[in-house]
Amino acid sequence: MVNLIFIIAFIVTLIDRVTKYVFFENSSLNKGAAFGILQGYNWLFISIAVMVIMAVIIYRNNKNYILGMGLLLGGTLGNLIDRIFYSGVIDFISLSIIPSFNIADLANTIGAILIIYEMHKD
């Protein structure tokens, strides 16, 4: 049976890819990390993404982290695809108070928060 983490990751990656395709005309390319820092270090972000993917695969059977790791894996895959094919991340959601982002960024943030919460929950 396919692990639930991979199903969640597939859904997140699919939604991320579809939305980037639909909103491509209104998007921007971020060649750095969050807030545009570390421009030009695409190889570093690809390496980190591979390490995150490996960590999720290794710890995939920990039931407490299923949703968080599924979101993190899906978001990481979505942005990794961008980094490989576009040498940056396609951002299309723009709110006046924060820099542009995408569905993968949102999934990564929520996934990380859920994992941290589970780690510190008593």
CSV table of N, CA and C in Angstrom, one decimal:
chain,number,residue,atom,x,y,z
A,1,MET,N,0.8,-1.2,0.0
A,1,MET,CA,0.0,0.0,0.0
A,1,MET,C,0.9,1.3,0.0
A,2,VAL,N,0.5,2.2,-0.8
A,2,VAL,CA,1.2,3.5,-0.8
A,2,VAL,C,1.0,4.2,0.5
A,3,ASN,N,2.2,4.7,1.0
A,3,ASN,CA,2.1,5.5,2.2
A,3,ASN,C,1.3,6.8,2.0
A,4,LEU,N,0.5,7.1,3.0
A,4,LEU,CA,-0.3,8.3,2.9
A,4,LEU,C,0.5,9.6,2.7
A,5,ILE,N,1.8,9.6,3.2
A,5,ILE,CA,2.6,10.8,3.0
A,5,ILE,C,2.8,11.0,1.5
A,6,PHE,N,3.0,10.0,0.7
A,6,PHE,CA,3.2,10.1,-0.7
A,6,PHE,C,2.0,10.5,-1.5
A,7,ILE,N,0.8,10.1,-1.0
A,7,ILE,CA,-0.5,10.6,-1.6
A,7,ILE,C,-0.6,12.1,-1.4
A,8,ILE,N,-0.4,12.5,-0.1
A,8,ILE,CA,-0.5,14.0,0.2
A,8,ILE,C,0.5,14.7,-0.7
A,9,ALA,N,1.7,14.2,-0.7
A,9,ALA,CA,2.8,14.9,-1.5
A,9,ALA,C,2.4,15.0,-3.0
A,10,PHE,N,1.8,13.9,-3.5
A,10,PHE,CA,1.4,13.9,-4.9
A,10,PHE,C,0.3,15.0,-5.2
A,11,ILE,N,-0.6,15.1,-4.3
A,11,ILE,CA,-1.7,16.1,-4.4
A,11,ILE,C,-1.2,17.5,-4.4
A,12,VAL,N,-0.3,17.7,-3.4
A,12,VAL,CA,0.3,19.1,-3.2
A,12,VAL,C,1.1,19.4,-4.5
A,13,THR,N,1.9,18.5,-5.0
A,13,THR,CA,2.7,18.7,-6.2
A,13,THR,C,1.9,19.0,-7.4
A,14,LEU,N,0.8,18.2,-7.5
A,14,LEU,CA,-0.1,18.4,-8.7
A,14,LEU,C,-0.8,19.8,-8.6
A,15,ILE,N,-1.3,20.1,-7.4
A,15,ILE,CA,-1.9,21.5,-7.3
A,15,ILE,C,-0.9,22.6,-7.6
A,16,ASP,N,0.3,22.4,-7.1
A,16,ASP,CA,1.3,23.4,-7.3
A,16,ASP,C,1.6,23.6,-8.8
A,17,ARG,N,1.8,22.5,-9.5
A,17,ARG,CA,2.1,22.5,-10.9
A,17,ARG,C,1.0,23.1,-11.7
A,18,VAL,N,-0.2,22.7,-11.4
A,18,VAL,CA,-1.4,23.3,-12.2
A,18,VAL,C,-1.5,24.8,-11.9
A,19,THR,N,-1.4,25.2,-10.7
A,19,THR,CA,-1.6,26.6,-10.4
A,19,THR,C,-0.4,27.4,-11.1
A,20,LYS,N,0.8,26.9,-11.1
A,20,LYS,CA,1.9,27.6,-11.7
A,20,LYS,C,1.6,27.7,-13.2
A,21,TYR,N,1.1,26.7,-13.8
A,21,TYR,CA,0.7,26.7,-15.2
A,21,TYR,C,-0.4,27.7,-15.5
A,22,VAL,N,-1.4,27.7,-14.7
A,22,VAL,CA,-2.6,28.6,-14.9
A,22,VAL,C,-2.1,30.1,-14.7
A,23,PHE,N,-1.3,30.4,-13.7
A,23,PHE,CA,-1.0,31.7,-13.4
A,23,PHE,C,0.4,32.1,-13.9
A,24,PHE,N,1.0,31.4,-14.9
A,24,PHE,CA,2.3,31.6,-15.3
A,24,PHE,C,2.5,33.0,-15.9
A,25,GLU,N,1.5,33.6,-16.6
A,25,GLU,CA,1.7,34.9,-17.1
A,25,GLU,C,1.8,36.0,-16.0
A,26,ASN,N,1.3,35.7,-14.9
A,26,ASN,CA,1.3,36.7,-13.8
A,26,ASN,C,2.3,36.3,-12.7
A,27,SER,N,3.3,35.6,-13.1
A,27,SER,CA,4.3,35.1,-12.1
A,27,SER,C,5.6,35.8,-12.2
A,28,SER,N,6.5,35.5,-11.2
A,28,SER,CA,7.8,36.0,-11.2
A,28,SER,C,8.7,34.9,-10.9
A,29,LEU,N,10.0,35.0,-11.3
A,29,LEU,CA,11.0,33.9,-11.0
A,29,LEU,C,11.9,34.3,-9.9
A,30,ASN,N,11.8,33.6,-8.8
A,30,ASN,CA,12.7,33.8,-7.6
A,30,ASN,C,13.9,32.9,-7.7
A,31,LYS,N,15.1,33.5,-8.0
A,31,LYS,CA,16.3,32.7,-8.1
A,31,LYS,C,17.0,32.5,-6.8
A,32,GLY,N,16.4,32.9,-5.7
A,32,GLY,CA,17.0,32.8,-4.4
A,32,GLY,C,16.1,32.0,-3.5
A,33,ALA,N,16.2,32.2,-2.2
A,33,ALA,CA,15.4,31.5,-1.2
A,33,ALA,C,14.3,32.5,-0.8
A,34,ALA,N,13.7,32.3,0.3
A,34,ALA,CA,12.7,33.2,0.8
A,34,ALA,C,13.1,34.6,0.8
A,35,PHE,N,12.3,35.5,0.5
A,35,PHE,CA,12.5,36.9,0.4
A,35,PHE,C,13.7,37.3,-0.6
A,36,GLY,N,14.0,36.3,-1.5
A,36,GLY,CA,15.0,36.6,-2.5
A,36,GLY,C,16.4,36.5,-2.0
A,37,ILE,N,16.7,36.0,-0.8
A,37,ILE,CA,18.0,36.0,-0.3
A,37,ILE,C,18.8,34.8,-1.0
A,38,LEU,N,20.1,34.9,-1.0
A,38,LEU,CA,21.0,33.9,-1.6
A,38,LEU,C,20.8,33.7,-3.1
A,39,GLN,N,20.6,34.8,-3.8
A,39,GLN,CA,20.4,34.7,-5.3
A,39,GLN,C,21.6,34.0,-5.9
A,40,GLY,N,21.4,33.1,-6.9
A,40,GLY,CA,22.4,32.4,-7.6
A,40,GLY,C,23.0,31.2,-7.0
A,41,TYR,N,22.3,30.7,-5.9
A,41,TYR,CA,22.8,29.5,-5.2
A,41,TYR,C,21.8,28.4,-5.5
A,42,ASN,N,21.4,28.2,-6.8
A,42,ASN,CA,20.4,27.2,-7.1
A,42,ASN,C,20.9,25.8,-6.8
A,43,TRP,N,22.1,25.5,-7.0
A,43,TRP,CA,22.7,24.2,-6.6
A,43,TRP,C,22.6,23.9,-5.2
A,44,LEU,N,22.7,24.9,-4.3
A,44,LEU,CA,22.5,24.7,-2.9
A,44,LEU,C,21.1,24.3,-2.5
A,45,PHE,N,20.1,25.0,-3.1
A,45,PHE,CA,18.7,24.7,-2.9
A,45,PHE,C,18.3,23.4,-3.4
A,46,ILE,N,18.9,23.0,-4.6
A,46,ILE,CA,18.6,21.6,-5.1
A,46,ILE,C,19.1,20.6,-4.1
A,47,SER,N,20.3,20.8,-3.6
A,47,SER,CA,20.9,19.9,-2.7
A,47,SER,C,20.1,19.7,-1.4
A,48,ILE,N,19.7,20.9,-0.9
A,48,ILE,CA,18.8,20.9,0.3
A,48,ILE,C,17.5,20.1,0.1
A,49,ALA,N,16.9,20.4,-1.1
A,49,ALA,CA,15.7,19.7,-1.5
A,49,ALA,C,15.9,18.2,-1.5
A,50,VAL,N,17.0,17.7,-2.1
A,50,VAL,CA,17.3,16.3,-2.1
A,50,VAL,C,17.4,15.7,-0.7
A,51,MET,N,18.1,16.5,0.2
A,51,MET,CA,18.2,16.0,1.6
A,51,MET,C,16.9,15.9,2.3
A,52,VAL,N,16.0,16.9,2.1
A,52,VAL,CA,14.6,16.9,2.7
A,52,VAL,C,13.9,15.7,2.2
A,53,ILE,N,13.9,15.4,0.9
A,53,ILE,CA,13.2,14.3,0.3
A,53,ILE,C,13.7,13.0,0.9
A,54,MET,N,15.1,12.9,1.0
A,54,MET,CA,15.6,11.7,1.6
A,54,MET,C,15.2,11.5,3.1
A,55,ALA,N,15.2,12.6,3.9
A,55,ALA,CA,14.7,12.5,5.3
A,55,ALA,C,13.3,12.1,5.4
A,56,VAL,N,12.4,12.6,4.5
A,56,VAL,CA,11.0,12.2,4.5
A,56,VAL,C,10.9,10.7,4.2
A,57,ILE,N,11.6,10.3,3.2
A,57,ILE,CA,11.6,8.8,2.9
A,57,ILE,C,12.0,8.0,4.0
A,58,ILE,N,13.1,8.4,4.7
A,58,ILE,CA,13.6,7.6,5.8
A,58,ILE,C,12.7,7.5,7.0
A,59,TYR,N,12.0,8.7,7.3
A,59,TYR,CA,11.1,8.7,8.5
A,59,TYR,C,9.7,8.6,8.1
A,60,ARG,N,9.3,8.1,7.0
A,60,ARG,CA,7.9,8.1,6.5
A,60,ARG,C,7.0,7.3,7.3
A,61,ASN,N,7.5,6.4,8.1
A,61,ASN,CA,6.6,5.5,8.9
A,61,ASN,C,6.3,6.0,10.3
A,62,ASN,N,6.7,7.2,10.6
A,62,ASN,CA,6.4,7.8,11.9
A,62,ASN,C,5.0,8.4,11.7
A,63,LYS,N,4.0,7.8,12.4
A,63,LYS,CA,2.6,8.2,12.2
A,63,LYS,C,2.3,9.6,12.7
A,64,ASN,N,3.1,10.2,13.6
A,64,ASN,CA,2.8,11.5,14.2
A,64,ASN,C,3.0,12.6,13.2
A,65,TYR,N,3.8,12.3,12.1
A,65,TYR,CA,4.3,13.4,11.2
A,65,TYR,C,3.7,13.2,9.8
A,66,ILE,N,2.7,12.4,9.6
A,66,ILE,CA,2.2,12.1,8.3
A,66,ILE,C,1.8,13.4,7.5
A,67,LEU,N,0.9,14.2,8.0
A,67,LEU,CA,0.4,15.3,7.3
A,67,LEU,C,1.6,16.3,7.1
A,68,GLY,N,2.3,16.6,8.1
A,68,GLY,CA,3.4,17.6,8.0
A,68,GLY,C,4.5,17.1,7.0
A,69,MET,N,4.8,15.9,7.0
A,69,MET,CA,5.8,15.4,6.1
A,69,MET,C,5.3,15.3,4.7
A,70,GLY,N,4.0,15.0,4.5
A,70,GLY,CA,3.4,14.9,3.2
A,70,GLY,C,3.4,16.3,2.6
A,71,LEU,N,3.0,17.3,3.3
A,71,LEU,CA,3.0,18.7,2.8
A,71,LEU,C,4.4,19.2,2.5
A,72,LEU,N,5.4,18.8,3.4
A,72,LEU,CA,6.8,19.2,3.2
A,72,LEU,C,7.3,18.5,1.9
A,73,LEU,N,7.0,17.3,1.8
A,73,LEU,CA,7.5,16.6,0.6
A,73,LEU,C,6.9,17.1,-0.7
A,74,GLY,N,5.6,17.4,-0.7
A,74,GLY,CA,5.0,17.9,-1.9
A,74,GLY,C,5.5,19.3,-2.2
A,75,GLY,N,5.6,20.1,-1.2
A,75,GLY,CA,6.2,21.5,-1.5
A,75,GLY,C,7.6,21.5,-2.0
A,76,THR,N,8.4,20.6,-1.4
A,76,THR,CA,9.8,20.5,-1.8
A,76,THR,C,9.9,20.0,-3.2
A,77,LEU,N,9.1,19.0,-3.6
A,77,LEU,CA,9.1,18.5,-5.0
A,77,LEU,C,8.6,19.6,-6.0
A,78,GLY,N,7.6,20.3,-5.6
A,78,GLY,CA,7.1,21.4,-6.5
A,78,GLY,C,8.1,22.4,-6.8
A,79,ASN,N,8.8,22.9,-5.7
A,79,ASN,CA,9.9,23.9,-5.9
A,79,ASN,C,11.1,23.3,-6.6
A,80,LEU,N,11.4,22.0,-6.3
A,80,LEU,CA,12.6,21.3,-6.9
A,80,LEU,C,12.4,21.2,-8.4
A,81,ILE,N,11.2,20.9,-8.9
A,81,ILE,CA,10.9,20.9,-10.3
A,81,ILE,C,11.2,22.2,-11.0
A,82,ASP,N,10.7,23.3,-10.3
A,82,ASP,CA,11.0,24.7,-10.8
A,82,ASP,C,12.5,24.9,-10.9
A,83,ARG,N,13.2,24.6,-9.8
A,83,ARG,CA,14.7,24.9,-9.8
A,83,ARG,C,15.4,24.1,-10.9
A,84,ILE,N,15.0,22.9,-11.2
A,84,ILE,CA,15.7,22.1,-12.2
A,84,ILE,C,15.4,22.7,-13.6
A,85,PHE,N,14.1,23.0,-13.9
A,85,PHE,CA,13.7,23.4,-15.2
A,85,PHE,C,13.8,24.9,-15.5
A,86,TYR,N,13.8,25.7,-14.4
A,86,TYR,CA,13.8,27.2,-14.6
A,86,TYR,C,14.9,27.9,-13.8
A,87,SER,N,15.7,27.2,-13.1
A,87,SER,CA,16.8,27.7,-12.3
A,87,SER,C,16.3,28.7,-11.3
A,88,GLY,N,15.1,28.5,-10.8
A,88,GLY,CA,14.5,29.4,-9.8
A,88,GLY,C,13.1,28.9,-9.6
A,89,VAL,N,12.4,29.5,-8.7
A,89,VAL,CA,11.0,29.1,-8.3
A,89,VAL,C,10.0,30.1,-8.8
A,90,ILE,N,9.0,29.6,-9.4
A,90,ILE,CA,7.9,30.4,-10.0
A,90,ILE,C,7.0,30.8,-8.8
A,91,ASP,N,6.9,32.1,-8.6
A,91,ASP,CA,6.0,32.7,-7.6
A,91,ASP,C,4.9,33.4,-8.2
A,92,PHE,N,3.6,33.3,-7.8
A,92,PHE,CA,2.5,34.0,-8.4
A,92,PHE,C,1.5,34.5,-7.4
A,93,ILE,N,1.6,34.2,-6.2
A,93,ILE,CA,0.7,34.7,-5.2
A,93,ILE,C,1.3,35.9,-4.6
A,94,SER,N,0.7,37.1,-4.7
A,94,SER,CA,1.3,38.3,-4.3
A,94,SER,C,0.3,39.1,-3.4
A,95,LEU,N,0.7,39.2,-2.1
A,95,LEU,CA,0.0,40.0,-1.2
A,95,LEU,C,0.9,41.2,-0.8
A,96,SER,N,0.3,42.3,-0.6
A,96,SER,CA,1.0,43.6,-0.5
A,96,SER,C,2.0,43.6,0.7
A,97,ILE,N,1.7,42.8,1.7
A,97,ILE,CA,2.5,42.8,3.0
A,97,ILE,C,3.7,41.8,3.0
A,98,ILE,N,3.7,40.8,2.1
A,98,ILE,CA,4.8,39.8,2.1
A,98,ILE,C,5.2,39.6,0.6
A,99,PRO,N,6.4,39.1,0.5
A,99,PRO,CA,6.9,38.8,-0.9
A,99,PRO,C,6.1,37.7,-1.6
A,100,SER,N,6.1,37.7,-2.9
A,100,SER,CA,5.4,36.7,-3.7
A,100,SER,C,5.8,35.3,-3.2
A,101,PHE,N,4.8,34.3,-3.4
A,101,PHE,CA,5.1,32.9,-3.0
A,101,PHE,C,4.2,32.1,-3.9
A,102,ASN,N,4.2,30.8,-3.6
A,102,ASN,CA,3.4,29.8,-4.4
A,102,ASN,C,2.8,28.7,-3.5
A,103,ILE,N,2.1,27.8,-4.1
A,103,ILE,CA,1.5,26.7,-3.3
A,103,ILE,C,2.5,25.9,-2.6
A,104,ALA,N,3.6,25.6,-3.3
A,104,ALA,CA,4.7,24.8,-2.7
A,104,ALA,C,5.3,25.5,-1.5
A,105,ASP,N,5.5,26.8,-1.6
A,105,ASP,CA,6.0,27.5,-0.4
A,105,ASP,C,5.0,27.4,0.8
A,106,LEU,N,3.7,27.6,0.5
A,106,LEU,CA,2.7,27.5,1.5
A,106,LEU,C,2.7,26.1,2.1
A,107,ALA,N,2.8,25.0,1.3
A,107,ALA,CA,2.8,23.7,1.8
A,107,ALA,C,4.1,23.4,2.7
A,108,ASN,N,5.2,23.9,2.3
A,108,ASN,CA,6.4,23.8,3.0
A,108,ASN,C,6.3,24.5,4.4
A,109,THR,N,5.7,25.6,4.4
A,109,THR,CA,5.6,26.4,5.7
A,109,THR,C,4.6,25.7,6.6
A,110,ILE,N,3.5,25.3,6.1
A,110,ILE,CA,2.5,24.6,7.0
A,110,ILE,C,3.1,23.2,7.4
A,111,GLY,N,3.7,22.5,6.5
A,111,GLY,CA,4.3,21.2,6.9
A,111,GLY,C,5.3,21.3,8.0
A,112,ALA,N,6.2,22.3,7.8
A,112,ALA,CA,7.3,22.5,8.8
A,112,ALA,C,6.7,22.9,10.2
A,113,ILE,N,5.6,23.7,10.2
A,113,ILE,CA,5.0,24.1,11.4
A,113,ILE,C,4.3,22.9,12.1
A,114,LEU,N,3.7,22.1,11.3
A,114,LEU,CA,3.0,20.8,11.9
A,114,LEU,C,4.1,19.9,12.4
A,115,ILE,N,5.2,19.7,11.7
A,115,ILE,CA,6.3,18.9,12.3
A,115,ILE,C,6.8,19.4,13.6
A,116,ILE,N,7.1,20.7,13.6
A,116,ILE,CA,7.6,21.3,14.8
A,116,ILE,C,6.6,21.2,16.0
A,117,TYR,N,5.4,21.4,15.7
A,117,TYR,CA,4.3,21.3,16.7
A,117,TYR,C,4.3,19.8,17.2
A,118,GLU,N,4.3,18.8,16.4
A,118,GLU,CA,4.3,17.4,16.8
A,118,GLU,C,5.6,17.1,17.6
A,119,MET,N,6.7,17.7,17.3
A,119,MET,CA,7.9,17.4,18.0
A,119,MET,C,7.9,17.9,19.4
A,120,HIS,N,7.2,19.0,19.6
A,120,HIS,CA,7.1,19.7,20.9
A,120,HIS,C,5.8,19.4,21.7
A,121,LYS,N,4.9,18.6,21.1
A,121,LYS,CA,3.7,18.3,21.8
A,121,LYS,C,3.9,17.3,22.9
A,122,ASP,N,3.3,17.4,24.0
A,122,ASP,CA,3.4,16.4,25.1
A,122,ASP,C,2.2,15.5,25.2
